[in-house]
mmCIF file of C-alpha atoms in Angstrom:
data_model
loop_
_atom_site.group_PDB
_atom_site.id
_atom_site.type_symbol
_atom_site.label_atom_id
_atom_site.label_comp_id
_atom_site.label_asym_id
_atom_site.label_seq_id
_atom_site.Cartn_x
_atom_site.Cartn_y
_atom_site.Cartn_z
ATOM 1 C CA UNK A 1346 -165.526 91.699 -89.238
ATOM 2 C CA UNK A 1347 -162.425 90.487 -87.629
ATOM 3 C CA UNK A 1348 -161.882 87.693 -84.731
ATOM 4 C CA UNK A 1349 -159.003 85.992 -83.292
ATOM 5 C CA UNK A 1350 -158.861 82.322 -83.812
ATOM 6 C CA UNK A 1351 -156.549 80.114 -81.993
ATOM 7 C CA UNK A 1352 -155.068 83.211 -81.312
ATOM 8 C CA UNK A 1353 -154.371 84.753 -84.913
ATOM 9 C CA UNK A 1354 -156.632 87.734 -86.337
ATOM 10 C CA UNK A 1355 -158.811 86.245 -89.064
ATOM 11 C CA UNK A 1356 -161.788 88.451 -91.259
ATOM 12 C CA UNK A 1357 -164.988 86.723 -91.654
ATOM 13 C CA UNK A 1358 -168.413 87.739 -92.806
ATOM 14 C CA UNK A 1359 -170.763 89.277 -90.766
ATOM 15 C CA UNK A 1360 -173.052 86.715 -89.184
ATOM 16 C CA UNK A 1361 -170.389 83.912 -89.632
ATOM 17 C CA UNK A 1362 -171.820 81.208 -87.502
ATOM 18 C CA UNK A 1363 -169.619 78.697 -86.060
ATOM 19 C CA UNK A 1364 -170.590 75.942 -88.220
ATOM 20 C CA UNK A 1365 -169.490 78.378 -91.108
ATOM 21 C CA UNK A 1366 -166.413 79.201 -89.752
ATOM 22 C CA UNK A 1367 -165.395 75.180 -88.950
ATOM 23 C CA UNK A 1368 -166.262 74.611 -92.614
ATOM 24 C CA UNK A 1369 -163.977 77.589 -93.826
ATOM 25 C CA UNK A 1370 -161.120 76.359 -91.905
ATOM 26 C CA UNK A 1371 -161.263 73.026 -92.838
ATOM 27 C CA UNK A 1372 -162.749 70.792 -90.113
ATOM 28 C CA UNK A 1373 -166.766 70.875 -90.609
ATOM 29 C CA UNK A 1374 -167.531 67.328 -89.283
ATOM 30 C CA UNK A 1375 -164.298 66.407 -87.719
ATOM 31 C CA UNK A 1376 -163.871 65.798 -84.356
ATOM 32 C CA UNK A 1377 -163.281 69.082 -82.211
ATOM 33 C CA UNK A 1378 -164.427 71.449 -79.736
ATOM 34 C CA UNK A 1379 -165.476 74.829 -80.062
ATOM 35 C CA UNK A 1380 -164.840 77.321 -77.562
ATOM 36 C CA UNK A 1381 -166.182 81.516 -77.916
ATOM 37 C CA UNK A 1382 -164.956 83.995 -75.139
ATOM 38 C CA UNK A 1383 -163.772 81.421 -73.138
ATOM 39 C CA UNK A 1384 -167.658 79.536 -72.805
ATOM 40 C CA UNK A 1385 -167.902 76.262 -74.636
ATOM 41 C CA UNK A 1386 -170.651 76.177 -77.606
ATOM 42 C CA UNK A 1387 -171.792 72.552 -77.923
ATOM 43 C CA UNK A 1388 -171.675 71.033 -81.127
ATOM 44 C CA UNK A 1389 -175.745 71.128 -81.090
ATOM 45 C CA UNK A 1390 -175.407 74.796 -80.861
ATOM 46 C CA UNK A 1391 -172.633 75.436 -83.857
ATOM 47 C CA UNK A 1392 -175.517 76.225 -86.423
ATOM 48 C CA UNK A 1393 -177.217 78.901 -84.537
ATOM 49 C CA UNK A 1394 -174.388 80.712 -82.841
ATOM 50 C CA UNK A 1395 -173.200 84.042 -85.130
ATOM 51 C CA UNK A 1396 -170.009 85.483 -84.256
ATOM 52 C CA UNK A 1397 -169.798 88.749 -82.841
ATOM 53 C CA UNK A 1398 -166.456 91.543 -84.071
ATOM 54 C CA UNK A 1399 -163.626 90.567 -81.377
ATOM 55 C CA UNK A 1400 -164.458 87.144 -80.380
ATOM 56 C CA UNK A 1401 -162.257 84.779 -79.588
ATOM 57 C CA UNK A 1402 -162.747 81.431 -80.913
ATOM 58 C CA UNK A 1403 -160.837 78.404 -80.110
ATOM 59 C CA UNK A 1404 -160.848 75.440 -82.201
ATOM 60 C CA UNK A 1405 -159.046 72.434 -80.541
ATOM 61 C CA UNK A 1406 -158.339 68.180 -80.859
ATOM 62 C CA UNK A 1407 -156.527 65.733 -78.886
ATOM 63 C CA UNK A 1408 -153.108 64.601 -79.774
ATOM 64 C CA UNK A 1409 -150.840 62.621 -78.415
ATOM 65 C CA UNK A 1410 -149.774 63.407 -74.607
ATOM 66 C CA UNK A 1411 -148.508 62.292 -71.312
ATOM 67 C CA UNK B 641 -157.259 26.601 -61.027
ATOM 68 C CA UNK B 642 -156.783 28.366 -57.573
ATOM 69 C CA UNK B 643 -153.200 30.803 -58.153
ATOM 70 C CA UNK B 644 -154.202 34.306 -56.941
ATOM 71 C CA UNK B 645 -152.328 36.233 -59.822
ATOM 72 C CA UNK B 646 -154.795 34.605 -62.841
ATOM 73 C CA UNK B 647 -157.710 35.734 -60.205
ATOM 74 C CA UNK B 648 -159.850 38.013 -62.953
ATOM 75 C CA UNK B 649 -161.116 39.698 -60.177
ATOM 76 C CA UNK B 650 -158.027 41.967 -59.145
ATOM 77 C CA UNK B 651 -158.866 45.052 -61.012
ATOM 78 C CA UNK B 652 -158.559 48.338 -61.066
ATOM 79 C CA UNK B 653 -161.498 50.440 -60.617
ATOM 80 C CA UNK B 654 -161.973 54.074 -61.493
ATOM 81 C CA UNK B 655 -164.824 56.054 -60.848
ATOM 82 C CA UNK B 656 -167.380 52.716 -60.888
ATOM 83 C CA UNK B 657 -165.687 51.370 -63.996
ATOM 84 C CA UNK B 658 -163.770 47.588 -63.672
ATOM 85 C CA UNK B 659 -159.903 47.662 -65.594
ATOM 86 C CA UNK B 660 -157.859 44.583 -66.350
ATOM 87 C CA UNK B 661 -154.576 46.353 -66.603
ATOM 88 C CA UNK B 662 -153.143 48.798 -64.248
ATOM 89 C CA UNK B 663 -150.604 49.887 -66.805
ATOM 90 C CA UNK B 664 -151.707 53.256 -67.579
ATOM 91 C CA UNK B 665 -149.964 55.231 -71.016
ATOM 92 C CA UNK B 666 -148.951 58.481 -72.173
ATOM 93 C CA UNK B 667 -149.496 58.791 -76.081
ATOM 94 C CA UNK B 668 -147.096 61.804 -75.996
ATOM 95 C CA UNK B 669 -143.236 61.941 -77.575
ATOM 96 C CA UNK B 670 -143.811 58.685 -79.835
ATOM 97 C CA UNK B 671 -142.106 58.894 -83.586
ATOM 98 C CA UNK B 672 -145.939 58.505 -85.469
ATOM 99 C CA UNK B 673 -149.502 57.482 -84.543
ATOM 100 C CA UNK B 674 -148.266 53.708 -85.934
ATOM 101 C CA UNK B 675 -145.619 53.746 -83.343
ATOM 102 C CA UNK B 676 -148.386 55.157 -80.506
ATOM 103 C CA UNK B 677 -151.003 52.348 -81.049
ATOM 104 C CA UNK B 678 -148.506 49.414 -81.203
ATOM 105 C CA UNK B 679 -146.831 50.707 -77.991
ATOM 106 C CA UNK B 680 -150.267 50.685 -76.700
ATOM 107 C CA UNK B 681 -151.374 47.738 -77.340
ATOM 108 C CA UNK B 682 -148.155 46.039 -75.793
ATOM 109 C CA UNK B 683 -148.449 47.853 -73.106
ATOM 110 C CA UNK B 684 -152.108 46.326 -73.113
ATOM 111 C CA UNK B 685 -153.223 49.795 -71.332
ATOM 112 C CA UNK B 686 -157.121 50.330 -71.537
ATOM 113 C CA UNK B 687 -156.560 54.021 -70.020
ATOM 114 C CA UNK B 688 -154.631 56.496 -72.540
ATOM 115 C CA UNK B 689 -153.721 59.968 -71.556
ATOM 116 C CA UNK B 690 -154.460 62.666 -74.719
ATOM 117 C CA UNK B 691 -153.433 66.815 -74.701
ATOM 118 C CA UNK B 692 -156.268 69.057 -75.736
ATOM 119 C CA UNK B 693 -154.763 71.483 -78.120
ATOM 120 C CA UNK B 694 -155.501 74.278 -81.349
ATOM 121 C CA UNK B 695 -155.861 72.571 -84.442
ATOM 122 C CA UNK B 696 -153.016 73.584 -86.479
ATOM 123 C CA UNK B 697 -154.571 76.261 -89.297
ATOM 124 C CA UNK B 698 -153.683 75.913 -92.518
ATOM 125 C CA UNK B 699 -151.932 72.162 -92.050
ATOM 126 C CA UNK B 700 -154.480 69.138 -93.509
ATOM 127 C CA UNK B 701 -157.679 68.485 -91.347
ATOM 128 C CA UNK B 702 -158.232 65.622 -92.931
ATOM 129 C CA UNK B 703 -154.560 63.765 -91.510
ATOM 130 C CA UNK B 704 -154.499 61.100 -88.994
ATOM 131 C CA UNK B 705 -155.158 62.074 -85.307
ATOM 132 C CA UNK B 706 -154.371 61.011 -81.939
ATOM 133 C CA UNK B 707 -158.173 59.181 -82.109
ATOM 134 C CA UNK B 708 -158.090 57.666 -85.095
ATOM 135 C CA UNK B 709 -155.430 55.882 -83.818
ATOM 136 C CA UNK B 710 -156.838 55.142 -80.422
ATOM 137 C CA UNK B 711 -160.489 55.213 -80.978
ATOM 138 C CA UNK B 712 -162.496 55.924 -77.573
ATOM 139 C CA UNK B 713 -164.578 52.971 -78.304
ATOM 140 C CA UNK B 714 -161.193 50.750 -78.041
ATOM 141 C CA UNK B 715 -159.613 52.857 -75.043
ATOM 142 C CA UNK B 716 -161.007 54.765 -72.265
ATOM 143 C CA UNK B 717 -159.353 58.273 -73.152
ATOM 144 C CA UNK B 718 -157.690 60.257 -70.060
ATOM 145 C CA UNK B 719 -157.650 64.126 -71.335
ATOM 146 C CA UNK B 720 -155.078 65.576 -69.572
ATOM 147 C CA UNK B 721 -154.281 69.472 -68.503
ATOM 148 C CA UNK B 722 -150.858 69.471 -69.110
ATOM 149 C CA UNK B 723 -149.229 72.883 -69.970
ATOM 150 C CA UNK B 724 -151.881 74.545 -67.705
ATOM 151 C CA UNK B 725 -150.007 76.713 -65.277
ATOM 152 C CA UNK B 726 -153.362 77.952 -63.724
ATOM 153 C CA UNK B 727 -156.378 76.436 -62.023
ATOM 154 C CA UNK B 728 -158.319 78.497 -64.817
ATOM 155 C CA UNK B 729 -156.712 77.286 -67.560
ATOM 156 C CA UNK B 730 -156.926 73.648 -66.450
ATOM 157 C CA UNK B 731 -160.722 73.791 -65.850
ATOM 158 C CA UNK B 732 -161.181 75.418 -69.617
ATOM 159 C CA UNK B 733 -158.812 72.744 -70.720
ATOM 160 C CA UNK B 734 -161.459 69.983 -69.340
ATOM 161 C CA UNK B 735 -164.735 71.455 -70.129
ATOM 162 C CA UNK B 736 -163.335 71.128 -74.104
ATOM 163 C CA UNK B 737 -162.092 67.855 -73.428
ATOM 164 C CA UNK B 738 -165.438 67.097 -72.506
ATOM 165 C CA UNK B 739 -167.234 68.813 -75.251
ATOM 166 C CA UNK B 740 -164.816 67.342 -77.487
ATOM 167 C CA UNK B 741 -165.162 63.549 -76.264
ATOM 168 C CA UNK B 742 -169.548 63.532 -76.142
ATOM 169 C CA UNK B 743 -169.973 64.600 -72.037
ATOM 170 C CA UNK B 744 -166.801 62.493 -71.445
ATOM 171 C CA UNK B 745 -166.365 62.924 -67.349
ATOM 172 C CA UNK B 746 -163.102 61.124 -66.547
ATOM 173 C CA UNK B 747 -160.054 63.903 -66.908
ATOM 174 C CA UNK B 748 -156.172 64.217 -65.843
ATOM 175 C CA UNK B 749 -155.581 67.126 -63.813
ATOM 176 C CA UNK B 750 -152.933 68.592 -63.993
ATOM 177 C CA UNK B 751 -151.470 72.061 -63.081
ATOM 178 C CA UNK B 752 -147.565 72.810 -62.805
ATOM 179 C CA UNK B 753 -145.651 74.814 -60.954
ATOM 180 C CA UNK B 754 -143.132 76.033 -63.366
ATOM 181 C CA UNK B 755 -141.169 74.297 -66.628
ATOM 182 C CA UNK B 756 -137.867 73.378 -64.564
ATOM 183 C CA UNK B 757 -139.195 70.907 -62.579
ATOM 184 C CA UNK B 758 -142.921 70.070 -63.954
ATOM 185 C CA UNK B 759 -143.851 69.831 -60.376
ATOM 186 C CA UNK B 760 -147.109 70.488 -59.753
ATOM 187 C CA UNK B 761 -148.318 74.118 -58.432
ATOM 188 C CA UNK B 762 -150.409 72.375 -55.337
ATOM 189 C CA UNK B 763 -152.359 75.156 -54.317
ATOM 190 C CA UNK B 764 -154.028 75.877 -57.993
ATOM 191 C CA UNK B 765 -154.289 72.051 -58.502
ATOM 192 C CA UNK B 766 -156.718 71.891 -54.703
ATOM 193 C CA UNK B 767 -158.436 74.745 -56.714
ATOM 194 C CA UNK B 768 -159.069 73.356 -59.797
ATOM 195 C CA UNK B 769 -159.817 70.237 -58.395
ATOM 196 C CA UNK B 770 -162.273 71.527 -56.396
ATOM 197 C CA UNK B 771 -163.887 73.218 -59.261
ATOM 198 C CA UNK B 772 -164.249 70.241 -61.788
ATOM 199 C CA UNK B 773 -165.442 67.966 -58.571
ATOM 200 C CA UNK B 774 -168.503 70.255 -58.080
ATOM 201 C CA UNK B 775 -168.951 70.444 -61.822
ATOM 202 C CA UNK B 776 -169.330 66.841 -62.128
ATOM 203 C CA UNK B 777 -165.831 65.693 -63.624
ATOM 204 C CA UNK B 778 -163.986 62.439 -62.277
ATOM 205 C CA UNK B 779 -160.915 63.719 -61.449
ATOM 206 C CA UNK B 780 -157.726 61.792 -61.426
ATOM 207 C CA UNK B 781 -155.175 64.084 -59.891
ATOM 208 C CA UNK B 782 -151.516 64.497 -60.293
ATOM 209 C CA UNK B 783 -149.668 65.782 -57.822
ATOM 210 C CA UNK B 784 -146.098 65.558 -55.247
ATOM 211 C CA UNK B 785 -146.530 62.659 -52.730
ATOM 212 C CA UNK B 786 -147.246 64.555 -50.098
ATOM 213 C CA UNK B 787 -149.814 62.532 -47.801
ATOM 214 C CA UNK B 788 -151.446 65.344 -46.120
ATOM 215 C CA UNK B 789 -152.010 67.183 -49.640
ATOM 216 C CA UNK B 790 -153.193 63.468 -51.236
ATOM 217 C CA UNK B 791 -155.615 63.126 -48.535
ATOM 218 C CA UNK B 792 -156.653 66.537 -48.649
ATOM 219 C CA UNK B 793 -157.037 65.703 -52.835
ATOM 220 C CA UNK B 794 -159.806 62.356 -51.611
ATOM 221 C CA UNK B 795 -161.535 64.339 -49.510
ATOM 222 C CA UNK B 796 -162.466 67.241 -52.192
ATOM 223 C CA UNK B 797 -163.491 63.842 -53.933
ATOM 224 C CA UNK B 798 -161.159 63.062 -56.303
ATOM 225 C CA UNK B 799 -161.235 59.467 -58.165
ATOM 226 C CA UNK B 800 -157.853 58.844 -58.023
ATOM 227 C CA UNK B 801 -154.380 60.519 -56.535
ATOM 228 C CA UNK B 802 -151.841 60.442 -58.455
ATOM 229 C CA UNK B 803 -148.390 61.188 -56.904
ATOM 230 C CA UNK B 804 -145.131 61.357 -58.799
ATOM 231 C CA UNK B 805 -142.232 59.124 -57.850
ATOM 232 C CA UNK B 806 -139.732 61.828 -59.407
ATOM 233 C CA UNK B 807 -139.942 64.088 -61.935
ATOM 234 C CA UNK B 808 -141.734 64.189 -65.315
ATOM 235 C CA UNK B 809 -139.747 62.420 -67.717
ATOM 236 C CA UNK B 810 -136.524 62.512 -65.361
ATOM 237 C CA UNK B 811 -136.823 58.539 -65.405
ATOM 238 C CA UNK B 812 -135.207 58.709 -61.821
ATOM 239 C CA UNK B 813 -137.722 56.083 -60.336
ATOM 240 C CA UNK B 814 -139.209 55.613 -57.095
ATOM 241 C CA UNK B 815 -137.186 58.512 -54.861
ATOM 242 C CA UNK B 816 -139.286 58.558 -51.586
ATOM 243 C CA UNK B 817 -141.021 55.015 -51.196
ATOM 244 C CA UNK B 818 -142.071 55.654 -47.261
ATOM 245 C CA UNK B 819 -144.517 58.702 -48.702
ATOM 246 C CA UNK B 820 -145.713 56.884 -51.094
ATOM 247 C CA UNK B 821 -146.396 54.100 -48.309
ATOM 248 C CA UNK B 822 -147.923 56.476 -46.337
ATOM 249 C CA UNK B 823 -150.437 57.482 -49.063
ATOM 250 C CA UNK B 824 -151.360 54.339 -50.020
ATOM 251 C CA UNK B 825 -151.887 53.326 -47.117
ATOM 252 C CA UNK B 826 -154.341 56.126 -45.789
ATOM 253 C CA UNK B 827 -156.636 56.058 -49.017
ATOM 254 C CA UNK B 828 -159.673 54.665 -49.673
ATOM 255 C CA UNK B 829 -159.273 55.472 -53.811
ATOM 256 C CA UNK B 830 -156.868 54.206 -56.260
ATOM 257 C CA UNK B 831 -153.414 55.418 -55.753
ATOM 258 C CA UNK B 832 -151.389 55.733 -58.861
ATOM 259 C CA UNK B 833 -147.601 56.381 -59.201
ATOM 260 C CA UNK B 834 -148.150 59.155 -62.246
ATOM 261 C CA UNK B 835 -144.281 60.652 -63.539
ATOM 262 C CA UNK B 836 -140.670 59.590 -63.053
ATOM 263 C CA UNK B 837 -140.729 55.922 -63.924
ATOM 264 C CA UNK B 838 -137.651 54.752 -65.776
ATOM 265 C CA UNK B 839 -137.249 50.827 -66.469
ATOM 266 C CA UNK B 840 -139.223 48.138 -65.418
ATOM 267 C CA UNK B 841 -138.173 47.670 -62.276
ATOM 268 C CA UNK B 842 -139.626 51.498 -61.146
ATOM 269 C CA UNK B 843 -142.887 50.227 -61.930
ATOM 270 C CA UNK B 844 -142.728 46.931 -59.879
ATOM 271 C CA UNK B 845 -141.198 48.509 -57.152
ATOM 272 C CA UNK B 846 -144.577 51.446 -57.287
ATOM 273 C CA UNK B 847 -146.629 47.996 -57.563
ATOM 274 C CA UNK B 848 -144.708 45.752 -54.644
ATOM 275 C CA UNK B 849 -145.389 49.019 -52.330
ATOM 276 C CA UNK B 850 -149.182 48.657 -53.049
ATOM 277 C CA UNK B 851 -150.120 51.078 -55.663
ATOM 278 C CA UNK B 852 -153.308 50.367 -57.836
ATOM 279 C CA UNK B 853 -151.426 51.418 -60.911
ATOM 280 C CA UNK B 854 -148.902 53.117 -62.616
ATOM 281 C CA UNK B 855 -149.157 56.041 -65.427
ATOM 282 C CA UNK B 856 -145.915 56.087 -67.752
ATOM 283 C CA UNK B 857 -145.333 58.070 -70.663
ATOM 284 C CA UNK B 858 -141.707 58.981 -71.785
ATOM 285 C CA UNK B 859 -140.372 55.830 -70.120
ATOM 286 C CA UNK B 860 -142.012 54.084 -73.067
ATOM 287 C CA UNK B 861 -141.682 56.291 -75.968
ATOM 288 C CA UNK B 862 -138.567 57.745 -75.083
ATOM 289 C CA UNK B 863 -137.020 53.839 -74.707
ATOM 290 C CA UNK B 864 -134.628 52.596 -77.572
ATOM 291 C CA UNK B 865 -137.519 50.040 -78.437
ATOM 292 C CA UNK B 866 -140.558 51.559 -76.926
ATOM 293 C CA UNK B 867 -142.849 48.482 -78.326
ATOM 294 C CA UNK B 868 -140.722 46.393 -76.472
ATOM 295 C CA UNK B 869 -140.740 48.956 -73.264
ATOM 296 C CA UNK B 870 -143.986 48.548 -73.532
ATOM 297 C CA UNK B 871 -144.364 45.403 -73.114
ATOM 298 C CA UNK B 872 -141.156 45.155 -69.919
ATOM 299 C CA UNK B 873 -143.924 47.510 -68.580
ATOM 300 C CA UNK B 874 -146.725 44.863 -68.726
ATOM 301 C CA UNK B 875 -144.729 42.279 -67.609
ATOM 302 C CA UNK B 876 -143.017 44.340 -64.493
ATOM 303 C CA UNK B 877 -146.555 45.977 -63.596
ATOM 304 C CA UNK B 878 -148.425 42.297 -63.633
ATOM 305 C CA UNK B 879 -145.304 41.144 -61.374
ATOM 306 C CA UNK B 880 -145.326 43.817 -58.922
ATOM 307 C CA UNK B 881 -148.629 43.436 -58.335
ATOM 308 C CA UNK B 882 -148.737 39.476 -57.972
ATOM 309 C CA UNK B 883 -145.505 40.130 -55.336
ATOM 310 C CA UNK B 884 -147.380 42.555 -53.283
ATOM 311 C CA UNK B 885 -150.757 40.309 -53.621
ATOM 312 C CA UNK B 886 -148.566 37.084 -52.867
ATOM 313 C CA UNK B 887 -146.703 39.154 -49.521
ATOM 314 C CA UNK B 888 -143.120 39.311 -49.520
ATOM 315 C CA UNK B 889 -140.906 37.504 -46.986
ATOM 316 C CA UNK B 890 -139.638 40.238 -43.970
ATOM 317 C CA UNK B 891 -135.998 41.481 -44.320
ATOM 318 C CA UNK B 892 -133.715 40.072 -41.875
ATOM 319 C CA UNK B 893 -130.304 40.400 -41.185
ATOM 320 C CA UNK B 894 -129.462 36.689 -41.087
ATOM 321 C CA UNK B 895 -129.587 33.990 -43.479
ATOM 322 C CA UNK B 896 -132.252 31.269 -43.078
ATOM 323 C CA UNK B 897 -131.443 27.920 -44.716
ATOM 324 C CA UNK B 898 -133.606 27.155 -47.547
ATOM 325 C CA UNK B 899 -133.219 23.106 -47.557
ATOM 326 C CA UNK B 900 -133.903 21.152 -44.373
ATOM 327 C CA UNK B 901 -130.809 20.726 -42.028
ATOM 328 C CA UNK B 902 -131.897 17.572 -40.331
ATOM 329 C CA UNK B 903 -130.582 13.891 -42.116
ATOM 330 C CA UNK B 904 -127.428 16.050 -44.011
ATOM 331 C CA UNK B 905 -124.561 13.135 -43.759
ATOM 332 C CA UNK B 906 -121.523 13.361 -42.096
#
């Protein structure tokens, strides 16, 4: 199924959760927030929540800013 | 020892929690993370701003970021909205700073106008700030010093107004020192001079007028040295605030000897 994440298209399984898709892309563990449809999903909730064809998944981290 | 300036009393408080330093920092436009903390920590600021943004796919997870650098158990981290055009965008923008940072309540709001001038879009900033108020956020707010609009800010219950003395990043100093007057001297929360600070002496002048505090970013890391801005800042923000604590002398017109004009010979 397809989903756009941080605003690119990207194919992942069905039932990706978003645990699974942090540890795909590289930051399972590290410190960031998770938005889906524009609702956060708390960290304690990455395991359970599966993706859904067309979501829209933010991943995002604080850098350095005024 | 009784000298008002070394009283450890005179801080800063924000939202129920006691600072030391009223120098507030940006962590934006520095050369490396390196350059970020040691500007920090001469700047001795215990608040740092931070930008909530997409993790860059495909570039290494595992390099240094912003809070490695400035770990939230050193620093009390100030998420910030800025880039949010929208009172939408701003509020998503703090619910992941919060998510991101453990329930982390304190925020920057910020929403802007348009990218000419940075200034802030007012009537999407009362909006948002009304929003993140009832949703439990302490909200420092920037926004134009306008004293109707800052008061209107404290009553929707932000923790702390913060006008702009110019521009962001125009370094043009204090340009209207009579509204920032006025605002400080209507509000019962801290007042903090947030954008257009240049040189040291912009940020003693914001402190001689009475502000709690000043928020500087490119002033710093846009300065030749911006370690040793960093530390001018210190120095010029613990002045300011020992001049305006200390009272100034009125402006006259006249001179007024300084050494006593009785037993002079001749």
């Amino acid at each position: 199924m397809q989903i756009t994440l941080n605003g690119h298209p990207r194919d992942c399984g069905q039932g990706t959760t978003v645990t699974q898709l942090l540890h795909e892309a590289g930051y399972a563990g590290r410190r960031v927030a998770v938005e889906v449809n524009q609702e956060i999903v708390p960290r304690s909730l990455h395991e359970g929540h599966e993706l859904r064809e067309g979501d829209r998944v933010e991943i995002v981290h604080a850098i350095g800013g005024g | 020892m009784n000298i008002k300036t070394l009283d450890t009393t005179d801080s800063l408080i924000i939202a129920g929690k006691s600072y030391g330093s009223r120098l507030l920092t940006g962590t934006g436009k520095y050369k490396d993370l390196d350059e970020t903390r040691r500007a920090t920590q001469a700047a001795g600021a215990q608040i740092v701003t931070a930008a909530i943004r997409r993790v860059n796919l495909g570039q290494d997870p595992n390099a240094p970021n912003l809070l490695d650098a400035l770990p939230p158990h050193e620093f009390t981290l100030l998420p910030n909205t800025a880039g949010c055009y929208n009172a939408v965008d701003a509020v998503r923008t703090c619910k992941l700073a919060r998510e991101l940072l453990d329930g982390h309540k304190l925020v920057k709001l910020e929403v802007l106008g348009d990218e000419r001038t940075l200034y802030p879009d007012v009537l999407e900033t009362l909006k948002a700030a009304e929003q993140l108020v009832a949703d439990g956020f302490d909200v420092m707010v920037y926004t134009t010093d306008d004293p109707i609009l800052a008061r209107k800010l404290e009553d929707i219950g932000c923790v702390a107004v913060m006008p702009l003395a110019a521009p962001i990043g125009s370094g043009l100093g204090i340009q209207n020192r009579y509204n920032l007057l006025e605002i400080i001297e209507n509000a019962k929360v801290p007042i903090i001079v947030d954008a257009g600070v240049g040189t040291a002496s912009d940020a003693a002048i914001a402190m001689e007028l009475g502000c709690d505090g000043v928020l500087m970013n490119t002033a710093i890391a846009g300065a030749k040295d911006p370690v040793l801005m960093a530390h001018a800042m210190k120095l010029a923000i613990e002045a300011g605030r020992a001049a305006f604590r200390a009272g100034r002398i009125p402006r006259k017109r006249y001179a007024s000897a300084s050494s006593p004009i009785d037993g002079t010979i001749g």
